[in-house]
Coordinates of C-alpha atoms in Angstrom, one line a residue:
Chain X
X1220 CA -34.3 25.2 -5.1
X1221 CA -31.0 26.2 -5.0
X1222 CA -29.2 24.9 -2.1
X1223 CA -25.8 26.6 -2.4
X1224 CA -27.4 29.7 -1.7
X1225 CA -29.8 28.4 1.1
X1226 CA -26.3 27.5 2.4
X1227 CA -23.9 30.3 1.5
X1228 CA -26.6 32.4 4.0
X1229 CA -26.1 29.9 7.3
X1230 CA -23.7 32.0 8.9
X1231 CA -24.8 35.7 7.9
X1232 CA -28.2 34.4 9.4
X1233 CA -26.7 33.0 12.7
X1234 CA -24.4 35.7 13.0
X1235 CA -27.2 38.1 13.1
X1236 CA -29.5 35.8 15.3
X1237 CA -26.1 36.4 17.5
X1238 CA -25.7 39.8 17.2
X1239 CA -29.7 40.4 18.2
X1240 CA -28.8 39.0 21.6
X1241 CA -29.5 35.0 21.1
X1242 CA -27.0 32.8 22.6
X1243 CA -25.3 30.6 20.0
X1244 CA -26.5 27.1 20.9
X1245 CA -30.1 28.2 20.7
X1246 CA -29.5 30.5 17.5
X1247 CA -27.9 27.7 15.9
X1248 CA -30.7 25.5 16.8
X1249 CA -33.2 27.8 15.4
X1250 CA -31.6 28.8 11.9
X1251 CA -31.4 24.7 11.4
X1252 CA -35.1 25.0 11.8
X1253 CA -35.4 27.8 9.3
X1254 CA -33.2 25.9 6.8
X1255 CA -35.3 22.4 7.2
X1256 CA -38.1 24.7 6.6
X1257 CA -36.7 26.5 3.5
X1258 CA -36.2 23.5 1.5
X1259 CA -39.6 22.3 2.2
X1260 CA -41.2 25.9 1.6
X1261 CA -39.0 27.6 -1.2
X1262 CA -39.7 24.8 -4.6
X1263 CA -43.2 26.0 -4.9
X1264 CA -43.5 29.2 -2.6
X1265 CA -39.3 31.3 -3.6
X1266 CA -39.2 34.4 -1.5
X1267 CA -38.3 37.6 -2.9
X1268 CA -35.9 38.4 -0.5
X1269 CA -34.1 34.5 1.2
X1270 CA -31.6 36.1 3.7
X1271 CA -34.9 38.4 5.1
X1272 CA -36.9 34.9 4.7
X1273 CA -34.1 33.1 6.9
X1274 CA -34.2 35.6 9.1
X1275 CA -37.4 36.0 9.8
X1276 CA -38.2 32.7 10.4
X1277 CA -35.1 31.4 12.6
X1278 CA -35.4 34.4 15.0
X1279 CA -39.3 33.8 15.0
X1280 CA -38.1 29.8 16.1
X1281 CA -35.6 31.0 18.3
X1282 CA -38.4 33.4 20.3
X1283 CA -40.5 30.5 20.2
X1284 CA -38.0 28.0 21.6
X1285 CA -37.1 30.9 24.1
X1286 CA -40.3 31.1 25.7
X1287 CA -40.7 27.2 25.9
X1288 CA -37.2 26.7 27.7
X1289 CA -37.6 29.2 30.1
X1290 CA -38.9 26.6 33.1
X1291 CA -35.9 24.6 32.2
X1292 CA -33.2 27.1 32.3
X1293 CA -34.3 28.4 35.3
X1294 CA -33.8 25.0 36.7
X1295 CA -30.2 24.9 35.2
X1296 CA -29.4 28.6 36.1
X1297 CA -28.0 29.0 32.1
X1298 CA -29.1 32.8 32.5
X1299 CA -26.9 33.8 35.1
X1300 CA -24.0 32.4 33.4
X1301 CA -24.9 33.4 29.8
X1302 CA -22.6 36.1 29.5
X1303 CA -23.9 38.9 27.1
X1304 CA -23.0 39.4 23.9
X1305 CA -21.3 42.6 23.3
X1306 CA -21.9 44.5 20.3
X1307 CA -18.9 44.1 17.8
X1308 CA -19.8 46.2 14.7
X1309 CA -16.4 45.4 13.2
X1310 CA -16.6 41.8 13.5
X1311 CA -17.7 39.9 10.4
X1312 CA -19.9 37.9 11.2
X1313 CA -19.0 35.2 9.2
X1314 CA -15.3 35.2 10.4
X1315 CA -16.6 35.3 14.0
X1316 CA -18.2 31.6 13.4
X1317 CA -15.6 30.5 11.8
X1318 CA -13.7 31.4 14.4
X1319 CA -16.1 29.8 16.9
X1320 CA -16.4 26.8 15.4
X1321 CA -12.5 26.3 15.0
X1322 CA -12.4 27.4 18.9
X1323 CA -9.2 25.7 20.9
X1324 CA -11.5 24.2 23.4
X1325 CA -13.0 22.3 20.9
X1326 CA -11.2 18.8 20.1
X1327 CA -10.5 18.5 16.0
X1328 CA -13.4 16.3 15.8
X1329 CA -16.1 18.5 17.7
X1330 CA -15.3 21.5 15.4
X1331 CA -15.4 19.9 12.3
X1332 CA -18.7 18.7 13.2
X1333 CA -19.8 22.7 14.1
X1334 CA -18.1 23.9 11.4
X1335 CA -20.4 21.8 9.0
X1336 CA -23.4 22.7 10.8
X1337 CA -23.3 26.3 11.8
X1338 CA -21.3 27.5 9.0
X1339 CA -22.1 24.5 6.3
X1340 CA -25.3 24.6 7.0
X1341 CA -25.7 21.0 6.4
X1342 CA -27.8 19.0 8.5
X1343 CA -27.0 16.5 11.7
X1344 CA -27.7 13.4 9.5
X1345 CA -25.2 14.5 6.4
X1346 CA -22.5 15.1 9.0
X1347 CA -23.2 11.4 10.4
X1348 CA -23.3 9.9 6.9
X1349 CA -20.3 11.8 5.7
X1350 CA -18.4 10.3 8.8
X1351 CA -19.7 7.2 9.2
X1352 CA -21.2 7.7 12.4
X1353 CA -25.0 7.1 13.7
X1354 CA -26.8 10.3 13.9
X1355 CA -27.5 10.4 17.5
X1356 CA -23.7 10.2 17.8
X1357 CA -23.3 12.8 15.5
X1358 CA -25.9 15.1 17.8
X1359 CA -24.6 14.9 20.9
X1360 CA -21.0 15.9 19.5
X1361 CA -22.8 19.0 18.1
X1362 CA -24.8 20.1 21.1
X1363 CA -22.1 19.1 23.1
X1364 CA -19.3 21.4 21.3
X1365 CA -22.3 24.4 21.1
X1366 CA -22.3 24.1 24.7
X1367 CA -18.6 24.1 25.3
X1368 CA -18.1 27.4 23.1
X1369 CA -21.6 28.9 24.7
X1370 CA -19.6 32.0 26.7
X1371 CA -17.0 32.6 23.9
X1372 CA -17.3 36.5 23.6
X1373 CA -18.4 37.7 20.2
X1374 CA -15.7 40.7 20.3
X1375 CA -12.8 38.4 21.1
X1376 CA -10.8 38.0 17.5
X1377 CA -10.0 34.0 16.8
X1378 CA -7.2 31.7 15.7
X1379 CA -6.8 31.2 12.1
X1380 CA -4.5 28.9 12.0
X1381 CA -7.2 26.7 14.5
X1382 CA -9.7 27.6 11.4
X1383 CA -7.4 26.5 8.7
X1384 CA -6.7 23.0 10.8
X1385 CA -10.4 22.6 10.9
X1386 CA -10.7 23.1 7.0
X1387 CA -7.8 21.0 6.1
X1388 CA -9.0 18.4 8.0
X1389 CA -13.1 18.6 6.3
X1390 CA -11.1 18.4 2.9
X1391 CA -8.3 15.6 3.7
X1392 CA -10.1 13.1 5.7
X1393 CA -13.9 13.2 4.3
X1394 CA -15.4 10.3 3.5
X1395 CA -18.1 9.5 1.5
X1396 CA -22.2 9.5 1.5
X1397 CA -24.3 12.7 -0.3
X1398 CA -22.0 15.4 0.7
X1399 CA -18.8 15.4 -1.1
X1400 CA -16.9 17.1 2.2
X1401 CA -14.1 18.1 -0.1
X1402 CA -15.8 20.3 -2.3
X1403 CA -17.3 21.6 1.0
X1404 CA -14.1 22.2 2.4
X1405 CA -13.3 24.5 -1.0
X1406 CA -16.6 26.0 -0.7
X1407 CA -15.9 27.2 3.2
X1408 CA -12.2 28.0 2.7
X1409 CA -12.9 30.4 -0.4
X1410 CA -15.8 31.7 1.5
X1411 CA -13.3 32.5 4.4
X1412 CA -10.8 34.0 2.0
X1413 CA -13.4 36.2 0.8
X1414 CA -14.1 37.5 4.2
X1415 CA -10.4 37.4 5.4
X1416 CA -6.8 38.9 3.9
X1417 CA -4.3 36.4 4.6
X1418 CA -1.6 34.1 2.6
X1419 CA -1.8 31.0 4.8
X1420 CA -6.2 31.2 3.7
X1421 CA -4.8 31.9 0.3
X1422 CA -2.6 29.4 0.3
X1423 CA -5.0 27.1 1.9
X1424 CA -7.7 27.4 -1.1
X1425 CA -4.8 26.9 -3.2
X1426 CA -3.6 23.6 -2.5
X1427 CA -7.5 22.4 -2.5
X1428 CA -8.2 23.3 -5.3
X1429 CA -4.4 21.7 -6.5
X1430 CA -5.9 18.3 -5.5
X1431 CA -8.8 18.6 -5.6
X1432 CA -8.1 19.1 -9.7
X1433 CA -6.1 15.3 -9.8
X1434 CA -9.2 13.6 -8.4
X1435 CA -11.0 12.1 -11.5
X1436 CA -7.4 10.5 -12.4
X1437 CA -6.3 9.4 -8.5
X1438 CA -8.8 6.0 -9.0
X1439 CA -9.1 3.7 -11.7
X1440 CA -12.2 2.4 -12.3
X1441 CA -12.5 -0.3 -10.0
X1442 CA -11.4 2.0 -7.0
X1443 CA -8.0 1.1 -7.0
X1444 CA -5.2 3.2 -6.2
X1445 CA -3.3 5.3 -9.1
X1446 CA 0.0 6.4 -8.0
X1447 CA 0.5 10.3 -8.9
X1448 CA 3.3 9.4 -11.6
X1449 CA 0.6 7.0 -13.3
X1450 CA -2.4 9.2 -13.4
X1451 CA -3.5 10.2 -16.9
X1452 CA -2.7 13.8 -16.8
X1453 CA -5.4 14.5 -19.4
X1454 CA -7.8 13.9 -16.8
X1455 CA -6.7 16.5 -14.4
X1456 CA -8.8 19.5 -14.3
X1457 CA -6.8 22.1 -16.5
X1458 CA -8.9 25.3 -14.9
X1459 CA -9.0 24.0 -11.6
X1460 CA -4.8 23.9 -11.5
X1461 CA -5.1 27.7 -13.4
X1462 CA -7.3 28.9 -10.5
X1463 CA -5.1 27.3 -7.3
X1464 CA -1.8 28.3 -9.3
X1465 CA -2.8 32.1 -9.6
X1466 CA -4.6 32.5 -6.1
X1467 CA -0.7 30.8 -4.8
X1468 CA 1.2 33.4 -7.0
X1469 CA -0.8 36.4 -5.3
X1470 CA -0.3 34.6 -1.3
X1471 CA 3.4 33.9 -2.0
X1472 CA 4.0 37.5 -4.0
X1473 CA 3.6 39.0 -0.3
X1474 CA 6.0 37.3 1.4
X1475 CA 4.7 35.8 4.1
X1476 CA 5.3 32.2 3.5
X1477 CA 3.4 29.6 6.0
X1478 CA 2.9 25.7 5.7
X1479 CA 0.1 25.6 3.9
X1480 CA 1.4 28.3 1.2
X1481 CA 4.6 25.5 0.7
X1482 CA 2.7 22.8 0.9
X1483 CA 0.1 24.7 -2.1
X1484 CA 3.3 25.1 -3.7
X1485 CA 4.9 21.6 -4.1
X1486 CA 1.4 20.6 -5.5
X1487 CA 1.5 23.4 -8.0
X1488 CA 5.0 22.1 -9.4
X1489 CA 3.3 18.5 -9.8
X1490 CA 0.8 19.8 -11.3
X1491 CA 3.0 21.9 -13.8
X1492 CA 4.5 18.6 -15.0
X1493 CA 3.0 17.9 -18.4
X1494 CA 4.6 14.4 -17.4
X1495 CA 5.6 12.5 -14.8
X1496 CA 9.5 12.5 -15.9
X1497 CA 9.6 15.8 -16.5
X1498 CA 8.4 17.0 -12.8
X1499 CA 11.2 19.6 -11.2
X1500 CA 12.0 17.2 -8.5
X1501 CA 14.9 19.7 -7.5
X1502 CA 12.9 22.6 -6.9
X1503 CA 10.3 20.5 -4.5
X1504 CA 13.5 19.5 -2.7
X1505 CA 13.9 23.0 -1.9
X1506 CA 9.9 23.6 -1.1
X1507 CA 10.4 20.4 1.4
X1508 CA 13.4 21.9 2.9
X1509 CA 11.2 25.2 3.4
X1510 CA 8.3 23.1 4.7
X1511 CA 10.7 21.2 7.2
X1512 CA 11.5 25.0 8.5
X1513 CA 8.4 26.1 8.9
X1514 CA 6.5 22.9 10.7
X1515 CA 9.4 20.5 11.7
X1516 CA 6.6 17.2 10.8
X1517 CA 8.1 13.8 10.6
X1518 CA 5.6 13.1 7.4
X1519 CA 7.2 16.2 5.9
X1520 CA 10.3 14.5 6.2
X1521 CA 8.9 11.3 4.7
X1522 CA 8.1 13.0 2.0
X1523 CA 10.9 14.7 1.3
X1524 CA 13.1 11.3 1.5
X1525 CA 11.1 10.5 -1.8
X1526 CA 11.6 13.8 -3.6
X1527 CA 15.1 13.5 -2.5
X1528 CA 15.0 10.2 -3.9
X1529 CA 13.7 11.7 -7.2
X1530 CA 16.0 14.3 -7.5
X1531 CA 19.4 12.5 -6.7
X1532 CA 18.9 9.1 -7.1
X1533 CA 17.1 6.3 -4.5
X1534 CA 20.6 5.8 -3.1
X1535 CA 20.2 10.1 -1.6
X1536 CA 16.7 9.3 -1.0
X1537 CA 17.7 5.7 1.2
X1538 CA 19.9 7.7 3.3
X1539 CA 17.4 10.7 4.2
X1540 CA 14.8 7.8 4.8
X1541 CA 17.9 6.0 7.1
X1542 CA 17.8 9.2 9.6
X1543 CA 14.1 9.0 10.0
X1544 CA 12.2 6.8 12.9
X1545 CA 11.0 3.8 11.2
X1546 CA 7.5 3.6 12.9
X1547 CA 6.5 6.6 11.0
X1548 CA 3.3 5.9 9.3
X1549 CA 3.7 5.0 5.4
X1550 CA 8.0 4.6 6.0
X1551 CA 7.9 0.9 5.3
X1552 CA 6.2 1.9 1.6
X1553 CA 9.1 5.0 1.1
X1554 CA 11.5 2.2 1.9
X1555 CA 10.3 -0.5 -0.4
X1556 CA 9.8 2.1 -3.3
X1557 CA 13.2 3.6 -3.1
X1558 CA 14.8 -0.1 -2.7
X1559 CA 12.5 -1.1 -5.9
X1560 CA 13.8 2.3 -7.9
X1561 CA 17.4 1.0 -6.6
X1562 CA 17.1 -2.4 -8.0
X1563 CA 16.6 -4.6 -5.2
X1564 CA 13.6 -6.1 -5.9
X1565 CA 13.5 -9.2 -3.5
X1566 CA 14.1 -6.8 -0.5
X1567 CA 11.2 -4.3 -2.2
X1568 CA 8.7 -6.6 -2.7
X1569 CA 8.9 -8.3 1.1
X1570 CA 8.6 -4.3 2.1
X1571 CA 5.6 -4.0 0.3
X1572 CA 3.6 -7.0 1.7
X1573 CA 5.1 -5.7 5.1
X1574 CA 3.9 -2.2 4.7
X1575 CA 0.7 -2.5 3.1
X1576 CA 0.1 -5.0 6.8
X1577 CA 0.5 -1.6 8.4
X1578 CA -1.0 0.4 5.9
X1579 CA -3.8 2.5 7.6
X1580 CA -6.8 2.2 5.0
X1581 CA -7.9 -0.8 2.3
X1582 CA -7.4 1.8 -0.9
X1583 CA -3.6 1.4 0.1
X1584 CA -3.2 -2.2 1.1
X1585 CA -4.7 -3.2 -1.7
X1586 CA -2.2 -0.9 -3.8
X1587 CA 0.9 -2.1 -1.8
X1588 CA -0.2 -5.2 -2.0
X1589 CA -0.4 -5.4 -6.2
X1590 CA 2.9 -4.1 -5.9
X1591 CA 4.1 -6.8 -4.2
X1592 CA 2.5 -9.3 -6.3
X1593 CA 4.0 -7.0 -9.2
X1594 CA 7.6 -8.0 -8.0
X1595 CA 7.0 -11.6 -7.2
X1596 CA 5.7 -12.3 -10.4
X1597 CA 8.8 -11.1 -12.2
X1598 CA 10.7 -13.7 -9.5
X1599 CA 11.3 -17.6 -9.9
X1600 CA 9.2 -18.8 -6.1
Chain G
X183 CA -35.6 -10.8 10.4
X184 CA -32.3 -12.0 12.0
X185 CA -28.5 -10.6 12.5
X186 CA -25.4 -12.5 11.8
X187 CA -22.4 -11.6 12.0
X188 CA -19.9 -13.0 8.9
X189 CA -16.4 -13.1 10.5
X190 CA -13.6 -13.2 8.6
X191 CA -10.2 -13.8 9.9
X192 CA -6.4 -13.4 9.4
X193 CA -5.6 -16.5 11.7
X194 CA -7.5 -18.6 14.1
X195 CA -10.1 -20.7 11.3
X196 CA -9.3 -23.9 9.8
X197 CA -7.0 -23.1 6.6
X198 CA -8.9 -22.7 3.5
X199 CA -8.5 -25.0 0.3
X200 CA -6.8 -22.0 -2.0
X201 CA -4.2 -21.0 1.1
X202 CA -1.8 -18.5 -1.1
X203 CA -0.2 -15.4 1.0
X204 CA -2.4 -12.2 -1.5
X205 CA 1.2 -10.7 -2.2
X206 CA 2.4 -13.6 -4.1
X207 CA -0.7 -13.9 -6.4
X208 CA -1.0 -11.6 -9.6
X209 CA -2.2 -8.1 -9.9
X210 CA -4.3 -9.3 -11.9
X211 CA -5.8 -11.7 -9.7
X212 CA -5.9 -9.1 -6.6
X213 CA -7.8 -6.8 -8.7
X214 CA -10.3 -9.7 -9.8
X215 CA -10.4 -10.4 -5.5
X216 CA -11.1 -7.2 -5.1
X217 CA -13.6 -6.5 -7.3
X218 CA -15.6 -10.0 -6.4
X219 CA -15.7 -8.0 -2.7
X220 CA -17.2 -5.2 -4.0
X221 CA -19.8 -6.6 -5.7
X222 CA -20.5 -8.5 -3.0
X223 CA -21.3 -6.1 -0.4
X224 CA -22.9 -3.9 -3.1
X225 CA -25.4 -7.0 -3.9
X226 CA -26.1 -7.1 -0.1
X227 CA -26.9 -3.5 -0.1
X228 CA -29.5 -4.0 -3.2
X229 CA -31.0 -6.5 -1.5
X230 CA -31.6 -4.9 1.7
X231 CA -29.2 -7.3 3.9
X232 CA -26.6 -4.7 4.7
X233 CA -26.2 -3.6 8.3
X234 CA -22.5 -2.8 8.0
X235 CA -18.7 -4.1 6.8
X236 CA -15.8 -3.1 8.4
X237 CA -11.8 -4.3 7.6
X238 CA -9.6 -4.0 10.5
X239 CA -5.8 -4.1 10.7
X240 CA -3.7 -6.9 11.9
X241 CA -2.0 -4.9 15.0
X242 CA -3.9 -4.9 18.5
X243 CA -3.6 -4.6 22.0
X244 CA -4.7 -6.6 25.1
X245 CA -5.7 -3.8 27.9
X246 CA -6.9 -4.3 30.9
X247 CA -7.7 -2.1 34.4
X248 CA -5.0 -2.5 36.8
X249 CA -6.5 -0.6 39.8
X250 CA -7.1 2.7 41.4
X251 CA -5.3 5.5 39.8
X252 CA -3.1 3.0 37.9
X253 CA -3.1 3.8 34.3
X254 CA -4.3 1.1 32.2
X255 CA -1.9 -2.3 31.6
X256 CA -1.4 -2.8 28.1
X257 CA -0.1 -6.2 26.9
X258 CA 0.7 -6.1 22.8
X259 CA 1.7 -7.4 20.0
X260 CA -0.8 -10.2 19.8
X261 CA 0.8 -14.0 20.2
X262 CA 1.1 -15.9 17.5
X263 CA -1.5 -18.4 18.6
X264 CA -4.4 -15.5 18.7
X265 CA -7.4 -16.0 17.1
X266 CA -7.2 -13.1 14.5
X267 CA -10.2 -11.1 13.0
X268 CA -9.3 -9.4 10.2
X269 CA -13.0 -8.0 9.4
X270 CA -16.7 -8.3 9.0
X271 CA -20.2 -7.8 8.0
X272 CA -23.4 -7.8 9.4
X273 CA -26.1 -8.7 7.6
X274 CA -29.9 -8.8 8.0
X275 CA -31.6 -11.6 6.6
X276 CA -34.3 -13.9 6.8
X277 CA -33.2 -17.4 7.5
X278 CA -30.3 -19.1 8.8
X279 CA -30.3 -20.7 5.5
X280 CA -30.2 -17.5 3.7
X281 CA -27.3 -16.3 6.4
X282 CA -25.0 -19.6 5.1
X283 CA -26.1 -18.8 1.6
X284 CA -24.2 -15.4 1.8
X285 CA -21.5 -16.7 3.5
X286 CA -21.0 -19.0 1.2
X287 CA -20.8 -16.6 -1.6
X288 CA -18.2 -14.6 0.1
X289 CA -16.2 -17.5 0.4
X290 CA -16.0 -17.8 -2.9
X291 CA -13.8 -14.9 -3.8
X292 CA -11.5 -15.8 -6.4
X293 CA -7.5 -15.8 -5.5
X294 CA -4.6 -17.2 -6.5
X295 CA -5.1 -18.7 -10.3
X296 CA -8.2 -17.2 -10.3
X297 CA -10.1 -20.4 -8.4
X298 CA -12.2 -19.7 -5.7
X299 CA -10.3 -19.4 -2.2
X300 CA -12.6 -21.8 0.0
X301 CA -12.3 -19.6 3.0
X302 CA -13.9 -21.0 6.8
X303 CA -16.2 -17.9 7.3
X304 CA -17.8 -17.6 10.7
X305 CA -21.1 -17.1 11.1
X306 CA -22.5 -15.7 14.2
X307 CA -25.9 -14.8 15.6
X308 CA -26.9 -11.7 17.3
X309 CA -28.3 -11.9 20.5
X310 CA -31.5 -9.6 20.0
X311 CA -33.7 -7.5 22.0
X312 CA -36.7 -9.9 23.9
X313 CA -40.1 -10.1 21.5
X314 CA -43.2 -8.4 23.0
X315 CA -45.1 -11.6 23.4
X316 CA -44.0 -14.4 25.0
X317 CA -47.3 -16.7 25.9

């Protein structure tokens, strides 16, 4: 049973469901059937043809379904609003849901939560798991984020960069259960990139895959924290790095240079380092600076205080951090590792019991806190 | 079967034996806390106790409705003298007994010089739905 495939077909299968003249709600209803279905049927029964299969089956559901909620419609009057789907033959399909899913009317939550389902194809109860939320929850944000994008046109082109949010997000604030939701977020950003020519998707898949390569070394075995210049580079994932840093060199070779392009970028010269001391702290300066152009984020300027720091000493990197607002999530930990790289280790240490009070997860108190204790044992109490 | 509710806190329960602030203890000895927690709520999921375990962070807010088309009064930081959860679990279990057996465990954790902390855990009760016969 081979469940990649089952899923790389969701959104062909629900775009054509679309295309037929189903609304999306119901279509996407009626290909979850078909998928529930599939893994049940396919172990001991494979079809020749699974896209036909899908097909067949979800648009057989979705007649079905049709004909049941016809009483109930009327009662709502859904008809006369459903607007009807125009043909668009130069759509891709695929990009259309993506689109869809990553819709502006949707808060960030909503369409991650479509963007698993209809173009994921993973079910209502992996979504809940993978967030930590019950699965009734999980359900009524789905249905209720179908129904908001119900009348979106099928002709009207989307928002990348809405799409691109929606990815990063999947990727950077996963949690945990079955699904790993960041090698979901790969799989749905390189199956974007194969449907659309741009840097920024490029540059996207890029810094991903970047990260995604340092993951066996960025937790020791008992969960805690390693700190990027502490991770056993022999652990990172040598072709992973190969693959982000060549799909970068062909985004950034056509010079249109987004956020996500720089961001893929200062990864790629981390992960050129064959140490820690010997990463080009200069040239990340520079990728910062470009960074800072291009989105103006206070956490880009965070992280550029530490680069800075890096690359001209904690004293530089002190005074970039002085002209930042010091409520910034993660500021208090900048400050008390540039005052510990400058020496003061009584002021560092109090810092890092301070920040790791604010700091916004367990994985990261628990590492500002050892670095506290780190300090204060070195100290006469 | 019964809920409780473990409660642990940052301020507000009677000081426990092995009282040392986590950031002056070793690394050594955080990692060894840290660990002891994990196991812990591991065993409890093994053994079919665990509902759920959440940490939460020492900032909060007091809000409360100040009228018609008023926005919302908001009344922070906390006082010193709040009581001041700092996390929990729930558990499932099938005595009271077994309830103060867990709790008991968890206040065990190691901390500073390795010896157990002696933590005041508090152990609460849910209030469950009504049985379906009564007489």
């Amino acid at each position: 049973m081979d469940e990649a495939l089952l899923r790389s077909l969701t959104p062909d299968v629900l775009g054509i469901l679309v295309r037929r003249g189903a609304d999306f709600a119901a279509a996407e209803d009626a290909v979850q059937d078909a998928l529930v279905k599939a893994v049940r049927v396919w172990p001991a029964d494979p079809p020749r043809d699974p896209k036909g299969w899908l097909i067949t089956v979800a648009w057989n559901r979705f007649l079905d379904a049709a004909r049941a909620d016809t009483a109930r419609r009327r009662r709502e009057d859904l008809v006369d609003e459903e607007p009807a789907p125009g043909p668009a033959p130069a759509v891709d399909d695929t990009l259309w849901l993506y689109f869809l899913c990553a819709h502006p009317s949707l808060t960030p939550p909503s369409a991650v939560a479509l963007t698993l389902r209809a173009v994921g194809g993973l079910t209502t109860r992996q979504i809940a798991q993978a967030y930590l939320v019950p699965e009734a929850t999980m359900a009524q944000r789905i249905s209720r984020a179908k129904r908001t994008v119900s009348g979106v046109r099928f002709d009207r082109p989307g928002d990348v960069a809405t799409v691109l949010r929606v990815l990063y997000l999947v990727f950077n604030e996963g949690y945990s259960g079955d699904v790993d939701l960041a090698a979901e977020a790969i799989r749905l950003t390189r199956q974007l990139s194969a449907a659309i020519d741009h840097p920024e998707v490029a540059g996207l898949l890029a810094l991903m895959l970047l990260h995604h390569a340092r993951r066996a070394a960025r937790t020791a075995p008992d969960g805690s924290l390693v700190p990027l210049a502490e991770q056993d580079r022999g652990r990172w994932d040598t072709e992973m790095i190969a693959e982000g840093i060549e799909i970068l060199q062909a985004a950034l070779a056509r010079d249109r240079l987004g956020e996500f392009q720089a961001q893929a970028a200062i990864a790629a010269l981390h992960a050129d380092a064959p140490t820690a001391g010997e990463t080009d702290w200069v040239q990340i300066v520079e990728w910062y600076d470009e960074l800072a152009r291009l989105t103006d984020s206070p956490v880009v300027r965070l992280n550029r205080a530490v680069a800075v720091g890096e690359a001209d000493g904690p004293r530089a990197g002190l005074a970039a951090l002085a002209a930042l607002d010091d409520s910034l999530p993660r500021h208090t930990a900048v400050a008390a590792y540039l005052h510990e790289r400058d020496g003061d280790l009584e002021k560092a240490a109090r810092l890092y019991a301070e920040a790791a009070r604010k700091a916004p997860n367990l994985a990261e108190r628990d590492h500002l806190t050892r670095q506290a204790a780190r300090l204060n044992a070195h100290r006469p109490h | 079967m019964a809920k409780y509710l473990l409660l642990k806190h940052y301020r507000g329960a009677p000081a426990a034996v092995n009282d040392v602030p986590m950031d002056t203890w070793t690394p050594e000895e955080i990692s060894a806390h840290v660990q002891y927690m994990n196991d812990f709520a591991a065993r409890l999921e093994e053994t079919g106790e665990f509902v759920d375990g959440q940490a939460l962070a020492p900032e909060g807010t007091f809000v409360r409705y100040d009228g018609e088309g008023r926005p919302p009064v908001t009344d922070g930081p906390f006082a010193e003298t709040k009581d001041l959860i700092a996390g929990w679990y729930v558990i499932d279990v099938d005595s009271y007994e077994r309830a103060v057996e867990l709790a008991g465990e968890l206040s065990a954790a190691p901390g500073a010089g390795g010896k157990p902390i002696h933590e005041w855990l508090e152990l609460r009760p849910f209030l469950t739905a009504p049985p379906t016969i009564t007489e």
